[in-house]
């Protein structure tokens, strides 16, 4: 009997990139609010999603340092399971409900790719960094305090895809006023057999379900964000026309399920 | 209209990890013939494949330096599209026909993962190296000549998973006497929605189709191979009990199609 | 006028791997107390240092996630200046004073190599990971609390060089009872000109000077440590014969100076 | 007795980044002739070198895939000793003799850094790629033939520092008409002790000595080269104002010695 939630399937199931949920995550995050060209957002949305007219092109660019564990003490194997991620979320509506949609996401870990694709996150490999907040006092410590500056960056294949900086101004009492939309994705897996290469067997609009979501230690401040034009990448189409607030926060949740909003393949 | 053979789908299709075939490949390869525990091979084979009784547990471990191009001059963007790979092939039969089956494969490139999963190769990220043969004469050049020594290695997440060395003895006139089995894989994509996590929507036995297959400059010689036991990996179950010949060769082919031998999900 | 504390020197001085001190550091650390073969420690010490008889072969193996800044907001460029490190410290005496000596150290950043060599740390490239403590509550968060488990690892060139795990038991009230020795290094830079290849122009015993040293949030607990034998590396000679306590702490300091204890080249 | 040409010094000498010469190298190279701002070249040259008036700002940008071996079969450990490099050479004269000077160089290997610094190459870490020429025929093979296209790139810390493409037109009968200048470097190692931080103990103008230099299979053609402006790097000051010919070649040599042209520290 071969085991594994994802490939590779093996008798002992240790090699699988992903094991069965629950999957538990905790992270430090830098998130930048910004506004992109509404037409570019329109062009990225899959069927069933429409751009949120009230948002005026609002989007968030996130950088995350993640720690992951499933049920086998994975958090003590950080070389395999700790990872970094960056993604864009654009604001849309689904049947009238405000949601985020994730058109671009980069991660530095293969288990992260396997779990992400299973949910619908279109993950590619990238190299992601963010300034961290250390507890030992020093000019290098970046404490969670007014005036602290954080930088963050994303690169793939040696091209810088996004660079951000924020400067903390004040603690945010109620994070739910800022981060209040569920996230939708397109779950997609292609077919290579000739004649069916444009008929993907998996092609769904999905909704991320986050159990026990915790958002803590949220600070807001001023922000800068660049998403430069790069050969071989399309993300520049949603580059910032205007940048809003920057946020630095902690976030945790668990994943045990996924909601399928639409099955395009049916 | 969103474009891309794989995720992410975008209006311009430049961000997609994989575009529509044809996919063209050329490579330098180090391959080690060896014999593993037949019971361990039995335990890895998916339904419909049986271990080849005549092989006595024979397997090959491959290291490949690949250059890839599709139709947009991808070979001139080596930071994105040149990559390295290592995999094990174990000998089996499908309905009486001798085949190889690929239970483990590692690659250092995300486009390689995306195309590989579409075919059924259970790719994970790894760091792969092989001694190269350079044309400028030097003790460092490793020419294709009797006595030249080549090393190769595979690591993932900072653990050495395979180490090989070969020493060239003679040119092989007819490579088809050595490399004569088609390769089968298990194409597999899971479902995360609760209640269906053990019912993968894509679960097929597939056969690799290689158009215009060329095998050139084949040399054979003595070989060493280690596949050590590593926490969090199962590949050691097919570690060598005995090592045969080592090969160094060039290989090229194109991919435009995939044969589905069995659909386990139906 | 060309500028830079280290190479490369340029008119604007931006390319230099290291600029003039002060250099400020803050870190999270996992440190494992252990005992190595005293004869192996003897064999590693440079002239003027003798093994500390009272230590019985005691050593510490450290894993550190560092944030660095000099005077140009380097902490907001984490892709260039944030880094990870692992090293061994063995206990010795210099003219009767208890000290540590650093025979092996690995880092994942070139600015870290440049500053380290200037001090005498014999840095090589490695890939280093440690479990982090995140503030958002989750099974993945690893809080600083009794029972939390942390893992750490070091690899170089795809070989695992050290693996550690600790489980927190209690907070340490006074870290100076544990971490109370200054660190010595051998500052060394060779000469390539024929006839002088064994007469290094820089060959000194140095003492690390750490301004404003802060050690905070120290926890102690049980520990495991492996330093496996690896082809092409000598660090296994000081592998643990016995493992003591594991520590998890925060540490910060600044560097503005270096003490030369002995000049071997004179 | 501690051994090693470079740090770390150990009883067995296996850990040292560099062992005593001879060092043997063979490589595949892509080199782009171009012209930079003569004033920017002036500003980069160390004392004793003057810009070559006849060159009009001529420079070459090189990308190299290297294989290295010393005397211990290092070429069969490609994970440690195979590496990639990129550098700029600007044309100058030393006491009337035409030479090249290397102001910027990037490499992906720590042994490469250690040997390079010993010679005077101001190496930093980078990620370097070049299209390779494979022997198995395919649209992906990039043979050494009229019309073949090669790309090359350099990145550091996730920023693209140089991108090149060449298209082969003809074989070059006599490579010495193109590559006929010896290379000079500045060998430099700083002092950290307070009060002496601007008095480096090693500060020399050096000349690379290449035994048994071989240049083979030289092709020339059209070329493109970009050296973009990047935060935290100065190399853009010698970006191309005009691009000349592109070359693809093999090169090998051995290193056993170094000539010191000037000692600035004396």
mmCIF file of N, CA and C in Angstrom, chain C residues 214-256:
data_model
loop_
_atom_site.group_PDB
_atom_site.id
_atom_site.type_symbol
_atom_site.label_atom_id
_atom_site.label_comp_id
_atom_site.label_asym_id
_atom_site.label_seq_id
_atom_site.Cartn_x
_atom_site.Cartn_y
_atom_site.Cartn_z
ATOM 1 N N UNK C 214 24.576 41.766 24.678
ATOM 2 C CA UNK C 214 23.311 41.498 25.357
ATOM 3 C C UNK C 214 22.958 40.040 25.114
ATOM 4 N N UNK C 215 22.624 39.337 26.181
ATOM 5 C CA UNK C 215 22.110 37.972 26.041
ATOM 6 C C UNK C 215 20.763 37.947 26.741
ATOM 7 N N UNK C 216 19.722 37.584 26.026
ATOM 8 C CA UNK C 216 18.351 37.712 26.573
ATOM 9 C C UNK C 216 17.558 36.431 26.331
ATOM 10 N N UNK C 217 16.493 36.270 27.120
ATOM 11 C CA UNK C 217 15.511 35.198 26.903
ATOM 12 C C UNK C 217 16.182 33.827 26.784
ATOM 13 N N UNK C 218 17.022 33.511 27.740
ATOM 14 C CA UNK C 218 17.763 32.246 27.670
ATOM 15 C C UNK C 218 16.945 31.120 28.292
ATOM 16 N N UNK C 219 16.763 30.060 27.525
ATOM 17 C CA UNK C 219 16.116 28.846 28.005
ATOM 18 C C UNK C 219 17.099 27.677 27.869
ATOM 19 N N UNK C 220 16.992 26.733 28.802
ATOM 20 C CA UNK C 220 17.841 25.541 28.734
ATOM 21 C C UNK C 220 16.961 24.298 28.701
ATOM 22 N N UNK C 221 17.532 23.207 28.203
ATOM 23 C CA UNK C 221 16.770 21.959 28.167
ATOM 24 C C UNK C 221 17.643 20.814 27.709
ATOM 25 N N UNK C 222 16.988 19.735 27.357
ATOM 26 C CA UNK C 222 17.709 18.558 26.886
ATOM 27 C C UNK C 222 18.145 18.771 25.443
ATOM 28 N N UNK C 223 19.143 18.001 25.016
ATOM 29 C CA UNK C 223 19.707 18.250 23.690
ATOM 30 C C UNK C 223 20.223 16.980 23.028
ATOM 31 N N UNK C 224 20.192 16.990 21.710
ATOM 32 C CA UNK C 224 20.847 15.975 20.872
ATOM 33 C C UNK C 224 21.737 16.710 19.882
ATOM 34 N N UNK C 225 22.847 16.088 19.495
ATOM 35 C CA UNK C 225 23.746 16.687 18.505
ATOM 36 C C UNK C 225 24.486 15.594 17.758
ATOM 37 N N UNK C 226 24.481 15.673 16.440
ATOM 38 C CA UNK C 226 25.311 14.784 15.619
ATOM 39 C C UNK C 226 26.231 15.627 14.719
ATOM 40 N N UNK C 227 27.481 15.203 14.614
ATOM 41 C CA UNK C 227 28.429 15.790 13.656
ATOM 42 C C UNK C 227 29.003 14.631 12.849
ATOM 43 N N UNK C 228 28.338 14.230 11.769
ATOM 44 C CA UNK C 228 28.714 12.996 11.060
ATOM 45 C C UNK C 228 30.030 13.123 10.287
ATOM 46 N N UNK C 229 30.614 11.997 9.979
ATOM 47 C CA UNK C 229 31.816 11.964 9.151
ATOM 48 C C UNK C 229 31.413 12.234 7.701
ATOM 49 N N UNK C 230 32.138 13.139 7.064
ATOM 50 C CA UNK C 230 31.803 13.547 5.700
ATOM 51 C C UNK C 230 33.087 13.657 4.910
ATOM 52 N N UNK C 231 33.076 13.100 3.701
ATOM 53 C CA UNK C 231 34.244 13.191 2.824
ATOM 54 C C UNK C 231 34.584 14.658 2.537
ATOM 55 N N UNK C 232 35.846 15.018 2.697
ATOM 56 C CA UNK C 232 36.247 16.378 2.364
ATOM 57 C C UNK C 232 36.062 17.386 3.484
ATOM 58 N N UNK C 233 35.733 16.935 4.684
ATOM 59 C CA UNK C 233 35.579 17.828 5.840
ATOM 60 C C UNK C 233 36.225 17.155 7.056
ATOM 61 N N UNK C 234 36.815 17.968 7.922
ATOM 62 C CA UNK C 234 37.491 17.428 9.108
ATOM 63 C C UNK C 234 36.715 17.612 10.406
ATOM 64 N N UNK C 235 35.557 18.259 10.363
ATOM 65 C CA UNK C 235 34.902 18.658 11.622
ATOM 66 C C UNK C 235 34.482 17.479 12.485
ATOM 67 N N UNK C 236 34.302 16.326 11.859
ATOM 68 C CA UNK C 236 33.912 15.133 12.613
ATOM 69 C C UNK C 236 34.929 14.789 13.714
ATOM 70 N N UNK C 237 36.168 15.258 13.586
ATOM 71 C CA UNK C 237 37.163 14.925 14.629
ATOM 72 C C UNK C 237 36.741 15.461 15.995
ATOM 73 N N UNK C 238 35.913 16.501 16.018
ATOM 74 C CA UNK C 238 35.421 16.996 17.314
ATOM 75 C C UNK C 238 33.923 16.705 17.483
ATOM 76 N N UNK C 239 33.490 15.575 16.934
ATOM 77 C CA UNK C 239 32.098 15.144 17.121
ATOM 78 C C UNK C 239 31.833 14.867 18.598
ATOM 79 N N UNK C 240 30.584 14.939 19.024
ATOM 80 C CA UNK C 240 30.279 14.741 20.444
ATOM 81 C C UNK C 240 30.510 13.308 20.919
ATOM 82 N N UNK C 241 31.249 13.190 22.042
ATOM 83 C CA UNK C 241 31.338 11.913 22.765
ATOM 84 C C UNK C 241 30.195 11.862 23.780
ATOM 85 N N UNK C 242 29.786 13.047 24.223
ATOM 86 C CA UNK C 242 28.717 13.165 25.203
ATOM 87 C C UNK C 242 28.077 14.523 24.983
ATOM 88 N N UNK C 243 26.751 14.601 25.100
ATOM 89 C CA UNK C 243 26.031 15.861 24.884
ATOM 90 C C UNK C 243 25.464 16.345 26.211
ATOM 91 N N UNK C 244 25.576 17.670 26.450
ATOM 92 C CA UNK C 244 25.088 18.246 27.697
ATOM 93 C C UNK C 244 23.741 18.942 27.498
ATOM 94 N N UNK C 245 23.653 20.202 27.889
ATOM 95 C CA UNK C 245 22.408 20.952 27.831
ATOM 96 C C UNK C 245 22.269 21.652 26.489
ATOM 97 N N UNK C 246 21.037 21.899 26.108
ATOM 98 C CA UNK C 246 20.773 22.726 24.948
ATOM 99 C C UNK C 246 20.240 24.076 25.391
ATOM 100 N N UNK C 247 20.583 25.123 24.648
ATOM 101 C CA UNK C 247 20.160 26.479 24.988
ATOM 102 C C UNK C 247 19.500 27.148 23.781
ATOM 103 N N UNK C 248 18.535 28.007 24.086
ATOM 104 C CA UNK C 248 17.924 28.857 23.056
ATOM 105 C C UNK C 248 17.899 30.255 23.646
ATOM 106 N N UNK C 249 18.467 31.219 22.905
ATOM 107 C CA UNK C 249 18.651 32.555 23.463
ATOM 108 C C UNK C 249 18.664 33.614 22.370
ATOM 109 N N UNK C 250 18.583 34.858 22.791
ATOM 110 C CA UNK C 250 18.817 35.997 21.911
ATOM 111 C C UNK C 250 20.137 36.644 22.279
ATOM 112 N N UNK C 251 20.879 37.108 21.284
ATOM 113 C CA UNK C 251 22.185 37.734 21.560
ATOM 114 C C UNK C 251 22.388 38.909 20.610
ATOM 115 N N UNK C 252 22.943 39.987 21.128
ATOM 116 C CA UNK C 252 23.266 41.154 20.288
ATOM 117 C C UNK C 252 24.597 41.729 20.737
ATOM 118 N N UNK C 253 25.312 42.316 19.797
ATOM 119 C CA UNK C 253 26.512 43.084 20.137
ATOM 120 C C UNK C 253 26.930 43.922 18.940
ATOM 121 N N UNK C 254 27.922 44.769 19.186
ATOM 122 C CA UNK C 254 28.500 45.563 18.099
ATOM 123 C C UNK C 254 29.989 45.298 18.043
ATOM 124 N N UNK C 255 30.555 45.461 16.862
ATOM 125 C CA UNK C 255 31.992 45.253 16.659
ATOM 126 C C UNK C 255 32.604 46.551 16.138
ATOM 127 N N UNK C 256 33.634 47.017 16.835
ATOM 128 C CA UNK C 256 34.351 48.213 16.371
ATOM 129 C C UNK C 256 35.858 48.017 16.398
#
